[in-house]
Amino acid sequence: MIEVNNLGKSFGDLVVFRDIHLHIQSREIVVLVGPSGSGKSTLLRCLNGLEVPDTGSIRIGDASWDASQNAASKKQAIQQIRLLTGMVFQSFNLFPHMTALENVTMAPMIVKKMSQTQAAELGESLLAKVGLSQKKNEYPSRLSGGQQQRVAIARALAMQPELMLFDEPTSALDPELTGEVLAVMKQLAAEGTTMVVVTHEMKFAREAANRVIFMSDGKIQEEGTPEQFFDQTKTERARRFLRQIEGDAATE
Amino acid sequence: MELVFQNFEFLLTGAYYTLLITVVSMFFGLIIGMIVAIARLKGNWLISNLAKVYVSIIRGTPILVQIFIIYFGLPDFGITLGPLTAAFIALSVNIGAYLSETFRGAILSVPKGQTEAAQSLGLTPWQTMRQVVLPQAARVAIPPMGNTFVGILKETSLVSVVTVTELLRSAQLLIAQYYVAMPFYIAIAIMYWVMSTFFTYILGRIEARLSKAY
Ligand SMILES: Nc1ncnc2c1ncn2[C@@H]1O[C@H](COP(=O)(O)OP(=O)(O)O)[C@@H](O)[C@H]1O
Ligand SMILES: [Mg+2]
Protein backbone atom coordinates (compact mmCIF):
# COMPACT_ATOMS: atom_id res chain seq x y z
CA MET A 1 0.00 0.00 0.00
CA ILE A 2 2.95 2.31 0.65
CA GLU A 3 5.89 1.89 -1.63
CA VAL A 4 9.08 3.86 -1.37
CA ASN A 5 11.81 3.10 -3.88
CA ASN A 6 15.35 4.38 -4.30
CA LEU A 7 14.58 7.38 -2.15
CA GLY A 8 17.47 9.79 -1.64
CA LYS A 9 17.76 13.14 0.04
CA SER A 10 20.65 15.55 0.55
CA PHE A 11 20.93 18.98 2.10
CA GLY A 12 23.63 20.65 0.06
CA ASP A 13 26.71 18.45 0.44
CA LEU A 14 25.21 16.43 3.27
CA VAL A 15 23.73 13.15 2.04
CA VAL A 16 21.07 12.31 4.61
CA PHE A 17 20.11 8.99 3.01
CA ARG A 18 20.12 7.29 -0.36
CA ASP A 19 18.57 4.22 -1.92
CA ILE A 20 15.89 3.76 0.69
CA HIS A 21 13.40 0.99 -0.12
CA LEU A 22 10.41 0.67 2.12
CA HIS A 23 7.19 -1.24 1.53
CA ILE A 24 4.51 -1.00 4.14
CA GLN A 25 1.36 -3.08 4.21
CA SER A 26 -2.00 -1.73 5.18
CA ARG A 27 -2.51 -2.04 8.99
CA GLU A 28 1.20 -2.53 9.55
CA ILE A 29 2.98 -0.82 12.48
CA VAL A 30 6.54 0.04 11.57
CA VAL A 31 8.88 1.41 14.22
CA LEU A 32 11.89 3.30 12.90
CA VAL A 33 14.89 3.53 15.19
CA GLY A 34 18.43 4.78 14.86
CA PRO A 35 20.94 7.18 16.30
CA SER A 36 20.26 10.90 16.28
CA GLY A 37 21.06 12.49 12.92
CA SER A 38 20.59 9.26 10.97
CA GLY A 39 17.80 10.78 8.87
CA LYS A 40 14.67 9.34 10.52
CA SER A 41 12.87 12.67 10.71
CA THR A 42 13.88 13.56 7.17
CA LEU A 43 12.52 10.24 5.88
CA LEU A 44 9.23 10.76 7.72
CA ARG A 45 9.01 14.31 6.43
CA CYS A 46 9.51 13.04 2.89
CA LEU A 47 6.59 10.64 3.42
CA ASN A 48 4.46 13.60 4.47
CA GLY A 49 5.52 15.95 1.68
CA LEU A 50 7.20 18.38 4.07
CA GLU A 51 10.57 17.60 2.55
CA VAL A 52 11.09 16.97 -1.15
CA PRO A 53 13.38 14.03 -1.93
CA ASP A 54 16.05 14.34 -4.64
CA THR A 55 15.70 10.88 -6.13
CA GLY A 56 13.35 7.90 -6.16
CA SER A 57 9.61 7.51 -5.85
CA ILE A 58 6.88 7.40 -3.24
CA ARG A 59 3.51 5.78 -3.75
CA ILE A 60 0.85 6.10 -1.07
CA GLY A 61 -2.59 4.83 -2.01
CA ASP A 62 -3.54 6.59 -5.25
CA ALA A 63 -0.90 9.26 -4.93
CA SER A 64 2.46 8.78 -6.54
CA TRP A 65 5.43 11.07 -6.52
CA ASP A 66 8.41 10.44 -8.70
CA ALA A 67 11.63 12.44 -8.96
CA SER A 68 11.32 12.35 -12.76
CA GLN A 69 7.88 13.99 -12.86
CA ASN A 70 7.51 17.59 -14.00
CA ALA A 71 7.09 20.33 -11.41
CA ALA A 72 3.30 20.55 -11.74
CA SER A 73 2.69 16.81 -11.25
CA LYS A 74 5.10 16.79 -8.32
CA LYS A 75 3.24 19.60 -6.65
CA GLN A 76 -0.06 17.84 -7.15
CA ALA A 77 1.38 14.56 -5.85
CA ILE A 78 2.73 16.25 -2.74
CA GLN A 79 -0.66 17.80 -2.03
CA GLN A 80 -2.31 14.37 -2.41
CA ILE A 81 0.31 12.74 -0.21
CA ARG A 82 -0.28 15.30 2.52
CA LEU A 83 -3.99 14.48 2.45
CA LEU A 84 -3.30 10.76 2.76
CA THR A 85 -0.79 11.00 5.61
CA GLY A 86 -1.11 12.44 9.08
CA MET A 87 1.89 13.72 10.97
CA VAL A 88 2.47 13.94 14.71
CA PHE A 89 5.42 16.13 15.63
CA GLN A 90 7.81 15.90 18.55
CA SER A 91 6.90 19.46 19.58
CA PHE A 92 3.11 18.96 19.05
CA ASN A 93 2.78 22.15 16.97
CA LEU A 94 -0.81 22.71 18.04
CA PHE A 95 -2.31 25.99 16.86
CA PRO A 96 -2.17 28.18 19.97
CA HIS A 97 -4.97 30.52 18.88
CA MET A 98 -7.50 27.70 18.58
CA THR A 99 -9.18 25.58 21.24
CA ALA A 100 -8.54 21.84 21.33
CA LEU A 101 -11.74 21.25 19.36
CA GLU A 102 -10.94 23.98 16.81
CA ASN A 103 -7.49 22.47 16.32
CA VAL A 104 -9.17 19.21 15.33
CA THR A 105 -12.01 20.62 13.21
CA MET A 106 -10.11 23.31 11.29
CA ALA A 107 -8.56 21.14 8.57
CA PRO A 108 -11.72 19.10 7.79
CA MET A 109 -13.66 22.36 7.47
CA ILE A 110 -11.07 24.27 5.44
CA VAL A 111 -9.60 21.49 3.32
CA LYS A 112 -12.56 19.11 2.98
CA LYS A 113 -15.24 21.83 3.26
CA MET A 114 -17.01 19.82 5.94
CA SER A 115 -19.89 21.65 7.62
CA GLN A 116 -19.33 23.05 11.10
CA THR A 117 -21.81 20.65 12.71
CA GLN A 118 -20.34 17.63 11.00
CA ALA A 119 -16.80 18.71 11.85
CA ALA A 120 -17.72 19.34 15.48
CA GLU A 121 -19.27 15.90 15.72
CA LEU A 122 -16.15 14.31 14.24
CA GLY A 123 -13.89 16.45 16.44
CA GLU A 124 -15.74 15.55 19.60
CA SER A 125 -15.65 11.86 18.84
CA LEU A 126 -11.89 12.05 18.19
CA LEU A 127 -11.23 14.01 21.38
CA ALA A 128 -13.28 11.38 23.22
CA LYS A 129 -11.11 8.71 21.65
CA VAL A 130 -7.94 10.31 23.00
CA GLY A 131 -9.65 10.86 26.36
CA LEU A 132 -9.97 14.64 26.21
CA SER A 133 -13.69 15.31 25.81
CA GLN A 134 -13.79 17.53 28.84
CA LYS A 135 -10.90 19.67 27.50
CA LYS A 136 -12.43 20.48 24.13
CA ASN A 137 -12.81 24.20 24.84
CA GLU A 138 -9.36 24.69 26.38
CA TYR A 139 -6.57 26.45 24.56
CA PRO A 140 -3.31 24.49 24.15
CA SER A 141 -1.49 26.71 26.66
CA ARG A 142 -3.84 25.33 29.33
CA LEU A 143 -3.03 21.69 28.53
CA SER A 144 -0.17 19.51 29.71
CA GLY A 145 2.34 18.23 27.16
CA GLY A 146 0.72 14.81 27.12
CA GLN A 147 -2.71 16.31 26.57
CA GLN A 148 -1.39 18.55 23.81
CA GLN A 149 0.14 15.59 22.03
CA ARG A 150 -3.12 13.67 22.28
CA VAL A 151 -4.96 16.63 20.74
CA ALA A 152 -2.33 16.66 17.99
CA ILE A 153 -3.02 12.98 17.32
CA ALA A 154 -6.77 13.70 17.13
CA ARG A 155 -6.06 16.60 14.79
CA ALA A 156 -4.12 14.38 12.41
CA LEU A 157 -6.78 11.63 12.59
CA ALA A 158 -9.51 14.14 11.68
CA MET A 159 -8.31 14.13 8.07
CA GLN A 160 -8.80 10.34 8.03
CA PRO A 161 -5.34 9.63 6.67
CA GLU A 162 -4.35 6.23 5.35
CA LEU A 163 -0.98 6.45 7.06
CA MET A 164 -0.08 8.01 10.40
CA LEU A 165 3.47 9.22 10.93
CA PHE A 166 4.85 9.87 14.41
CA ASP A 167 8.18 11.66 14.85
CA GLU A 168 9.38 11.01 18.38
CA PRO A 169 5.94 11.82 19.81
CA THR A 170 7.01 11.36 23.42
CA SER A 171 10.54 12.78 23.36
CA ALA A 172 9.48 16.26 24.49
CA LEU A 173 7.39 14.92 27.36
CA ASP A 174 8.19 14.44 31.02
CA PRO A 175 8.57 10.70 31.68
CA GLU A 176 5.33 10.51 33.65
CA LEU A 177 3.37 11.86 30.67
CA THR A 178 4.67 9.50 27.98
CA GLY A 179 2.37 6.67 29.08
CA GLU A 180 -0.89 8.40 28.14
CA VAL A 181 0.38 9.18 24.64
CA LEU A 182 1.77 5.68 24.08
CA ALA A 183 -1.55 4.23 25.28
CA VAL A 184 -3.41 6.19 22.59
CA MET A 185 -0.92 5.00 19.98
CA LYS A 186 -1.33 1.41 21.07
CA GLN A 187 -5.07 1.78 20.82
CA LEU A 188 -4.70 3.08 17.25
CA ALA A 189 -2.39 0.18 16.46
CA ALA A 190 -4.96 -2.27 17.83
CA GLU A 191 -7.64 -0.69 15.61
CA GLY A 192 -5.54 -1.38 12.55
CA THR A 193 -4.20 2.10 11.81
CA THR A 194 -1.19 1.95 9.50
CA MET A 195 1.64 3.70 11.33
CA VAL A 196 5.29 4.59 11.00
CA VAL A 197 6.69 5.59 14.37
CA VAL A 198 10.10 7.07 15.11
CA THR A 199 10.74 6.53 18.79
CA HIS A 200 13.28 5.65 21.44
CA GLU A 201 10.61 3.81 23.43
CA MET A 202 11.88 0.28 22.90
CA LYS A 203 9.12 -1.15 25.04
CA PHE A 204 6.55 0.32 22.67
CA ALA A 205 8.48 -1.12 19.72
CA ARG A 206 8.48 -4.57 21.28
CA GLU A 207 4.81 -4.51 22.20
CA ALA A 208 3.20 -2.71 19.28
CA ALA A 209 5.41 -3.03 16.22
CA ASN A 210 5.04 -5.57 13.43
CA ARG A 211 8.41 -4.54 12.10
CA VAL A 212 11.41 -2.64 13.40
CA ILE A 213 13.66 -0.81 10.99
CA PHE A 214 17.11 0.33 12.06
CA MET A 215 18.54 3.28 10.19
CA SER A 216 22.06 4.57 10.45
CA ASP A 217 24.57 6.35 8.23
CA GLY A 218 21.93 7.13 5.62
CA LYS A 219 20.87 3.52 5.09
CA ILE A 220 18.45 0.95 6.40
CA GLN A 221 20.96 -1.30 8.17
CA GLU A 222 18.58 -4.01 9.24
CA GLU A 223 14.93 -4.77 9.71
CA GLY A 224 12.80 -7.52 11.13
CA THR A 225 10.13 -8.41 13.63
CA PRO A 226 10.68 -6.97 17.11
CA GLU A 227 11.83 -10.42 18.31
CA GLN A 228 14.37 -10.69 15.50
CA PHE A 229 15.63 -7.18 15.98
CA PHE A 230 15.92 -7.13 19.76
CA ASP A 231 16.85 -10.76 20.45
CA GLN A 232 18.84 -11.75 17.36
CA THR A 233 20.33 -8.43 16.34
CA LYS A 234 22.29 -8.94 13.12
CA THR A 235 24.58 -5.92 12.76
CA GLU A 236 27.22 -4.68 15.16
CA ARG A 237 25.98 -1.12 14.52
CA ALA A 238 22.49 -1.97 15.80
CA ARG A 239 23.87 -3.89 18.80
CA ARG A 240 25.90 -0.86 19.76
CA PHE A 241 22.82 1.37 19.35
CA LEU A 242 20.71 -0.92 21.57
CA ARG A 243 23.41 -1.06 24.27
CA GLN A 244 23.51 2.72 24.23
CA ILE A 245 19.72 3.05 24.57
CA GLU A 246 19.69 0.54 27.43
CA GLY A 247 22.51 2.45 29.11
CA ASP A 248 20.54 5.70 28.82
CA ALA A 249 17.43 4.04 30.21
CA ALA A 250 19.39 2.57 33.14
CA THR A 251 20.90 5.91 34.13
CA GLU A 252 17.54 7.69 34.12
CA MET B 1 -12.11 80.54 26.34
CA GLU B 2 -15.35 82.18 25.23
CA LEU B 3 -13.99 82.23 21.67
CA VAL B 4 -13.24 78.53 21.75
CA PHE B 5 -16.83 77.68 22.66
CA GLN B 6 -18.20 80.08 20.07
CA ASN B 7 -16.15 78.36 17.40
CA PHE B 8 -16.36 74.85 18.78
CA GLU B 9 -18.31 73.55 15.83
CA PHE B 10 -15.62 74.77 13.48
CA LEU B 11 -12.97 73.01 15.57
CA LEU B 12 -15.07 69.84 15.61
CA THR B 13 -15.17 69.91 11.83
CA GLY B 14 -11.39 70.10 11.93
CA ALA B 15 -11.27 67.15 14.31
CA TYR B 16 -13.57 65.26 11.96
CA TYR B 17 -11.10 65.74 9.10
CA THR B 18 -8.22 64.70 11.33
CA LEU B 19 -10.09 61.50 12.17
CA LEU B 20 -11.16 60.93 8.60
CA ILE B 21 -7.59 61.28 7.31
CA THR B 22 -6.30 59.01 10.05
CA VAL B 23 -8.85 56.26 9.50
CA VAL B 24 -8.75 56.34 5.70
CA SER B 25 -4.93 56.39 5.57
CA MET B 26 -4.71 53.69 8.18
CA PHE B 27 -7.15 51.54 6.21
CA PHE B 28 -5.25 51.82 2.93
CA GLY B 29 -1.94 51.73 4.80
CA LEU B 30 -2.96 48.36 6.29
CA ILE B 31 -3.74 46.96 2.86
CA ILE B 32 -0.52 48.32 1.35
CA GLY B 33 1.48 47.10 4.36
CA MET B 34 0.03 43.60 4.12
CA ILE B 35 0.68 43.32 0.39
CA VAL B 36 4.21 44.69 0.71
CA ALA B 37 5.01 42.39 3.65
CA ILE B 38 3.88 39.33 1.70
CA ALA B 39 5.69 40.60 -1.41
CA ARG B 40 8.91 40.86 0.60
CA LEU B 41 8.52 37.44 2.19
CA LYS B 42 7.07 35.40 -0.67
CA GLY B 43 7.80 37.38 -3.82
CA ASN B 44 10.50 36.48 -6.34
CA TRP B 45 13.79 38.38 -6.40
CA LEU B 46 12.43 41.35 -8.37
CA ILE B 47 9.20 41.81 -6.42
CA SER B 48 10.83 41.40 -3.06
CA ASN B 49 13.55 43.92 -3.92
CA LEU B 50 11.06 46.44 -5.29
CA ALA B 51 9.19 46.19 -2.00
CA LYS B 52 12.43 46.64 -0.11
CA VAL B 53 13.35 49.78 -2.05
CA TYR B 54 9.89 51.26 -1.47
CA VAL B 55 10.18 50.71 2.27
CA SER B 56 13.69 52.13 2.33
CA ILE B 57 12.74 55.31 0.45
CA ILE B 58 9.70 56.03 2.58
CA ARG B 59 11.52 55.39 5.84
CA GLY B 60 14.53 57.40 4.72
CA THR B 61 12.71 60.61 3.77
CA PRO B 62 10.67 63.11 5.83
CA ILE B 63 6.92 62.69 5.61
CA LEU B 64 6.61 66.40 4.85
CA VAL B 65 8.73 65.95 1.72
CA GLN B 66 6.53 63.02 0.69
CA ILE B 67 3.43 65.17 1.08
CA PHE B 68 5.02 67.99 -0.99
CA ILE B 69 6.04 65.60 -3.75
CA ILE B 70 2.52 64.27 -4.07
CA TYR B 71 0.73 67.62 -3.82
CA PHE B 72 3.16 70.04 -5.46
CA GLY B 73 5.36 67.67 -7.46
CA LEU B 74 2.90 65.40 -9.24
CA PRO B 75 1.17 68.28 -11.12
CA ASP B 76 4.42 68.58 -13.11
CA PHE B 77 3.55 65.15 -14.52
CA GLY B 78 0.00 66.22 -15.22
CA ILE B 79 -1.42 64.61 -12.09
CA THR B 80 -3.23 67.24 -10.06
CA LEU B 81 -4.81 66.11 -6.82
CA GLY B 82 -7.08 67.88 -4.38
CA PRO B 83 -5.48 68.56 -0.98
CA LEU B 84 -7.53 65.90 0.79
CA THR B 85 -6.81 63.23 -1.84
CA ALA B 86 -3.12 64.13 -1.73
CA ALA B 87 -3.19 63.78 2.06
CA PHE B 88 -4.87 60.35 1.84
CA ILE B 89 -2.34 59.10 -0.69
CA ALA B 90 0.75 60.52 1.00
CA LEU B 91 -0.17 59.16 4.42
CA SER B 92 -1.37 55.76 3.14
CA VAL B 93 1.86 55.25 1.24
CA ASN B 94 3.82 56.33 4.31
CA ILE B 95 1.92 54.13 6.77
CA GLY B 96 2.06 51.20 4.35
CA ALA B 97 5.85 51.20 4.45
CA TYR B 98 6.04 51.27 8.24
CA LEU B 99 3.29 48.69 8.71
CA SER B 100 4.87 46.35 6.16
CA GLU B 101 7.90 46.14 8.46
CA THR B 102 5.65 45.47 11.44
CA PHE B 103 3.79 42.74 9.56
CA ARG B 104 6.94 41.19 8.19
CA GLY B 105 8.41 40.88 11.67
CA ALA B 106 5.14 39.53 13.03
CA ILE B 107 4.83 36.90 10.30
CA LEU B 108 8.44 35.83 10.82
CA SER B 109 7.78 35.48 14.54
CA VAL B 110 5.35 32.60 13.96
CA PRO B 111 7.32 29.36 14.45
CA LYS B 112 8.02 27.20 11.40
CA GLY B 113 6.35 24.23 13.08
CA GLN B 114 3.02 26.01 12.74
CA THR B 115 3.31 26.20 8.97
CA GLU B 116 4.46 22.60 8.81
CA ALA B 117 1.56 21.37 10.92
CA ALA B 118 -0.89 23.21 8.65
CA GLN B 119 0.74 21.89 5.49
CA SER B 120 0.81 18.35 6.83
CA LEU B 121 -2.98 18.62 7.25
CA GLY B 122 -3.30 19.48 3.58
CA LEU B 123 -3.82 23.24 3.79
CA THR B 124 -2.61 25.18 0.77
CA PRO B 125 -0.01 27.92 1.34
CA TRP B 126 -2.73 30.57 1.19
CA GLN B 127 -5.00 28.67 3.63
CA THR B 128 -2.03 28.24 5.93
CA MET B 129 -1.40 31.98 5.84
CA ARG B 130 -5.04 32.84 6.43
CA GLN B 131 -5.90 30.27 9.13
CA VAL B 132 -2.66 29.77 11.01
CA VAL B 133 0.04 32.38 10.37
CA LEU B 134 -1.87 35.65 10.12
CA PRO B 135 -4.03 35.21 13.25
CA GLN B 136 -0.89 34.58 15.29
CA ALA B 137 1.01 37.38 13.57
CA ALA B 138 -1.88 39.78 14.24
CA ARG B 139 -1.45 39.35 17.95
CA VAL B 140 2.22 40.28 17.68
CA ALA B 141 1.51 43.16 15.30
CA ILE B 142 -1.32 44.85 17.24
CA PRO B 143 0.77 46.80 19.80
CA PRO B 144 3.17 48.36 17.24
CA MET B 145 0.20 48.94 14.91
CA GLY B 146 -1.49 50.86 17.68
CA ASN B 147 1.59 53.05 18.03
CA THR B 148 1.60 53.70 14.29
CA PHE B 149 -2.08 54.58 14.41
CA VAL B 150 -1.73 57.07 17.26
CA GLY B 151 1.44 58.42 15.63
CA ILE B 152 -0.40 59.07 12.39
CA LEU B 153 -3.26 60.75 14.22
CA LYS B 154 -0.72 63.34 15.31
CA GLU B 155 1.12 63.49 12.00
CA THR B 156 -2.08 64.40 10.16
CA SER B 157 -1.33 67.90 11.45
CA LEU B 158 1.38 68.03 8.77
CA VAL B 159 -1.16 68.02 5.96
CA SER B 160 -2.33 71.46 7.12
CA VAL B 161 0.52 72.76 4.96
CA VAL B 162 -1.29 71.65 1.82
CA THR B 163 -4.44 73.51 2.97
CA VAL B 164 -6.42 70.59 4.32
CA THR B 165 -8.52 72.14 7.06
CA GLU B 166 -7.93 69.48 9.68
CA LEU B 167 -7.70 70.25 13.36
CA LEU B 168 -4.45 72.23 13.39
CA ARG B 169 -5.40 74.37 10.40
CA SER B 170 -8.85 75.05 11.87
CA ALA B 171 -7.12 76.50 14.90
CA GLN B 172 -4.71 78.50 12.76
CA LEU B 173 -7.58 80.00 10.76
CA LEU B 174 -9.34 81.03 13.96
CA ILE B 175 -6.14 82.53 15.34
CA ALA B 176 -5.71 84.58 12.18
CA GLN B 177 -9.25 85.82 12.58
CA TYR B 178 -9.22 86.71 16.30
CA TYR B 179 -5.53 87.45 16.97
CA VAL B 180 -5.45 85.18 20.06
CA ALA B 181 -3.48 81.98 19.97
CA MET B 182 -3.25 80.23 23.29
CA PRO B 183 -6.89 79.18 23.93
CA PHE B 184 -7.17 77.63 20.46
CA TYR B 185 -3.90 75.77 20.71
CA ILE B 186 -4.79 74.48 24.16
CA ALA B 187 -8.21 73.42 22.88
CA ILE B 188 -6.85 71.41 19.97
CA ALA B 189 -4.11 69.91 22.14
CA ILE B 190 -6.85 68.57 24.39
CA MET B 191 -8.80 67.29 21.40
CA TYR B 192 -5.75 65.45 20.02
CA TRP B 193 -5.10 64.01 23.43
CA VAL B 194 -8.70 62.79 23.85
CA MET B 195 -8.62 61.09 20.45
CA SER B 196 -5.23 59.44 21.08
CA THR B 197 -6.32 58.17 24.46
CA PHE B 198 -9.56 56.84 23.04
CA PHE B 199 -7.75 54.86 20.33
CA THR B 200 -5.12 53.61 22.74
CA TYR B 201 -7.95 52.30 24.90
CA ILE B 202 -9.71 50.57 21.97
CA LEU B 203 -6.44 48.96 20.84
CA GLY B 204 -5.79 47.74 24.38
CA ARG B 205 -9.17 46.03 24.31
CA ILE B 206 -8.43 44.36 20.97
CA GLU B 207 -5.06 43.22 22.26
CA ALA B 208 -6.64 41.69 25.35
CA ARG B 209 -9.16 39.85 23.20
CA LEU B 210 -6.51 38.39 20.91
CA SER B 211 -4.41 37.31 23.89
CA LYS B 212 -7.09 35.35 25.64
CA ALA B 213 -5.68 32.07 24.33
CA TYR B 214 -2.25 32.66 25.82
N1 LIG C 1 16.54 21.49 6.80
C1 LIG C 1 17.77 20.98 6.94
N2 LIG C 1 18.84 21.59 6.41
C2 LIG C 1 20.08 21.09 6.52
N3 LIG C 1 20.38 19.94 7.17
C3 LIG C 1 19.36 19.26 7.72
C4 LIG C 1 18.01 19.75 7.65
N4 LIG C 1 17.21 18.86 8.30
C5 LIG C 1 18.02 17.89 8.76
N5 LIG C 1 19.31 18.12 8.42
C6 LIG C 1 20.45 17.24 8.71
O1 LIG C 1 20.14 15.97 8.20
C7 LIG C 1 20.61 14.96 9.08
C8 LIG C 1 19.47 14.05 9.45
O2 LIG C 1 18.58 14.74 10.28
P1 LIG C 1 17.27 14.11 10.86
O3 LIG C 1 16.48 13.54 9.73
O4 LIG C 1 16.61 15.14 11.68
O5 LIG C 1 17.81 12.92 11.76
P2 LIG C 1 17.12 12.15 12.95
O6 LIG C 1 15.67 12.47 12.95
O7 LIG C 1 17.40 10.71 12.68
O8 LIG C 1 17.80 12.59 14.20
C9 LIG C 1 21.25 15.66 10.24
O9 LIG C 1 22.64 15.71 10.03
C10 LIG C 1 20.67 17.04 10.20
O10 LIG C 1 21.55 17.99 10.72
MG1 LIG D 1 14.52 13.43 14.44
mmCIF file with all atom_site columns, C-alpha atoms and ligand atoms in Angstrom, chain A residues 11 14 16 35-42, ligand 1:
data_model
loop_
_atom_site.group_PDB
_atom_site.id
_atom_site.type_symbol
_atom_site.label_atom_id
_atom_site.label_alt_id
_atom_site.label_comp_id
_atom_site.label_asym_id
_atom_site.label_entity_id
_atom_site.label_seq_id
_atom_site.pdbx_PDB_ins_code
_atom_site.Cartn_x
_atom_site.Cartn_y
_atom_site.Cartn_z
_atom_site.occupancy
_atom_site.B_iso_or_equiv
_atom_site.pdbx_formal_charge
_atom_site.auth_seq_id
_atom_site.auth_comp_id
_atom_site.auth_asym_id
_atom_site.auth_atom_id
_atom_site.pdbx_PDB_model_num
ATOM   1  C CA  . PHE A 1 11 ? 20.931 18.975 2.103  1.00 0.00 ? 11 PHE A CA  1
ATOM   2  C CA  . LEU A 1 14 ? 25.208 16.431 3.274  1.00 0.00 ? 14 LEU A CA  1
ATOM   3  C CA  . VAL A 1 16 ? 21.069 12.306 4.608  1.00 0.00 ? 16 VAL A CA  1
ATOM   4  C CA  . PRO A 1 35 ? 20.944 7.184  16.296 1.00 0.00 ? 35 PRO A CA  1
ATOM   5  C CA  . SER A 1 36 ? 20.265 10.899 16.276 1.00 0.00 ? 36 SER A CA  1
ATOM   6  C CA  . GLY A 1 37 ? 21.059 12.494 12.919 1.00 0.00 ? 37 GLY A CA  1
ATOM   7  C CA  . SER A 1 38 ? 20.586 9.264  10.971 1.00 0.00 ? 38 SER A CA  1
ATOM   8  C CA  . GLY A 1 39 ? 17.796 10.785 8.872  1.00 0.00 ? 39 GLY A CA  1
ATOM   9  C CA  . LYS A 1 40 ? 14.675 9.340  10.524 1.00 0.00 ? 40 LYS A CA  1
ATOM   10 C CA  . SER A 1 41 ? 12.873 12.672 10.709 1.00 0.00 ? 41 SER A CA  1
ATOM   11 C CA  . THR A 1 42 ? 13.878 13.557 7.173  1.00 0.00 ? 42 THR A CA  1
HETATM 12 N N1  . LIG C 2 .  ? 16.537 21.486 6.799  1.00 0.00 ? 1  LIG C N1  1
HETATM 13 C C1  . LIG C 2 .  ? 17.773 20.982 6.939  1.00 0.00 ? 1  LIG C C1  1
HETATM 14 N N2  . LIG C 2 .  ? 18.845 21.592 6.410  1.00 0.00 ? 1  LIG C N2  1
HETATM 15 C C2  . LIG C 2 .  ? 20.076 21.085 6.523  1.00 0.00 ? 1  LIG C C2  1
HETATM 16 N N3  . LIG C 2 .  ? 20.384 19.938 7.170  1.00 0.00 ? 1  LIG C N3  1
HETATM 17 C C3  . LIG C 2 .  ? 19.361 19.263 7.719  1.00 0.00 ? 1  LIG C C3  1
HETATM 18 C C4  . LIG C 2 .  ? 18.010 19.752 7.651  1.00 0.00 ? 1  LIG C C4  1
HETATM 19 N N4  . LIG C 2 .  ? 17.212 18.858 8.299  1.00 0.00 ? 1  LIG C N4  1
HETATM 20 C C5  . LIG C 2 .  ? 18.017 17.887 8.755  1.00 0.00 ? 1  LIG C C5  1
HETATM 21 N N5  . LIG C 2 .  ? 19.305 18.117 8.419  1.00 0.00 ? 1  LIG C N5  1
HETATM 22 C C6  . LIG C 2 .  ? 20.447 17.238 8.714  1.00 0.00 ? 1  LIG C C6  1
HETATM 23 O O1  . LIG C 2 .  ? 20.143 15.971 8.201  1.00 0.00 ? 1  LIG C O1  1
HETATM 24 C C7  . LIG C 2 .  ? 20.614 14.959 9.079  1.00 0.00 ? 1  LIG C C7  1
HETATM 25 C C8  . LIG C 2 .  ? 19.469 14.051 9.449  1.00 0.00 ? 1  LIG C C8  1
HETATM 26 O O2  . LIG C 2 .  ? 18.584 14.743 10.276 1.00 0.00 ? 1  LIG C O2  1
HETATM 27 P P1  . LIG C 2 .  ? 17.268 14.107 10.856 1.00 0.00 ? 1  LIG C P1  1
HETATM 28 O O3  . LIG C 2 .  ? 16.484 13.537 9.728  1.00 0.00 ? 1  LIG C O3  1
HETATM 29 O O4  . LIG C 2 .  ? 16.610 15.144 11.677 1.00 0.00 ? 1  LIG C O4  1
HETATM 30 O O5  . LIG C 2 .  ? 17.813 12.925 11.756 1.00 0.00 ? 1  LIG C O5  1
HETATM 31 P P2  . LIG C 2 .  ? 17.119 12.145 12.947 1.00 0.00 ? 1  LIG C P2  1
HETATM 32 O O6  . LIG C 2 .  ? 15.674 12.474 12.947 1.00 0.00 ? 1  LIG C O6  1
HETATM 33 O O7  . LIG C 2 .  ? 17.398 10.712 12.677 1.00 0.00 ? 1  LIG C O7  1
HETATM 34 O O8  . LIG C 2 .  ? 17.803 12.586 14.198 1.00 0.00 ? 1  LIG C O8  1
HETATM 35 C C9  . LIG C 2 .  ? 21.251 15.664 10.239 1.00 0.00 ? 1  LIG C C9  1
HETATM 36 O O9  . LIG C 2 .  ? 22.641 15.705 10.027 1.00 0.00 ? 1  LIG C O9  1
HETATM 37 C C10 . LIG C 2 .  ? 20.670 17.039 10.196 1.00 0.00 ? 1  LIG C C10 1
HETATM 38 O O10 . LIG C 2 .  ? 21.549 17.991 10.724 1.00 0.00 ? 1  LIG C O10 1
#
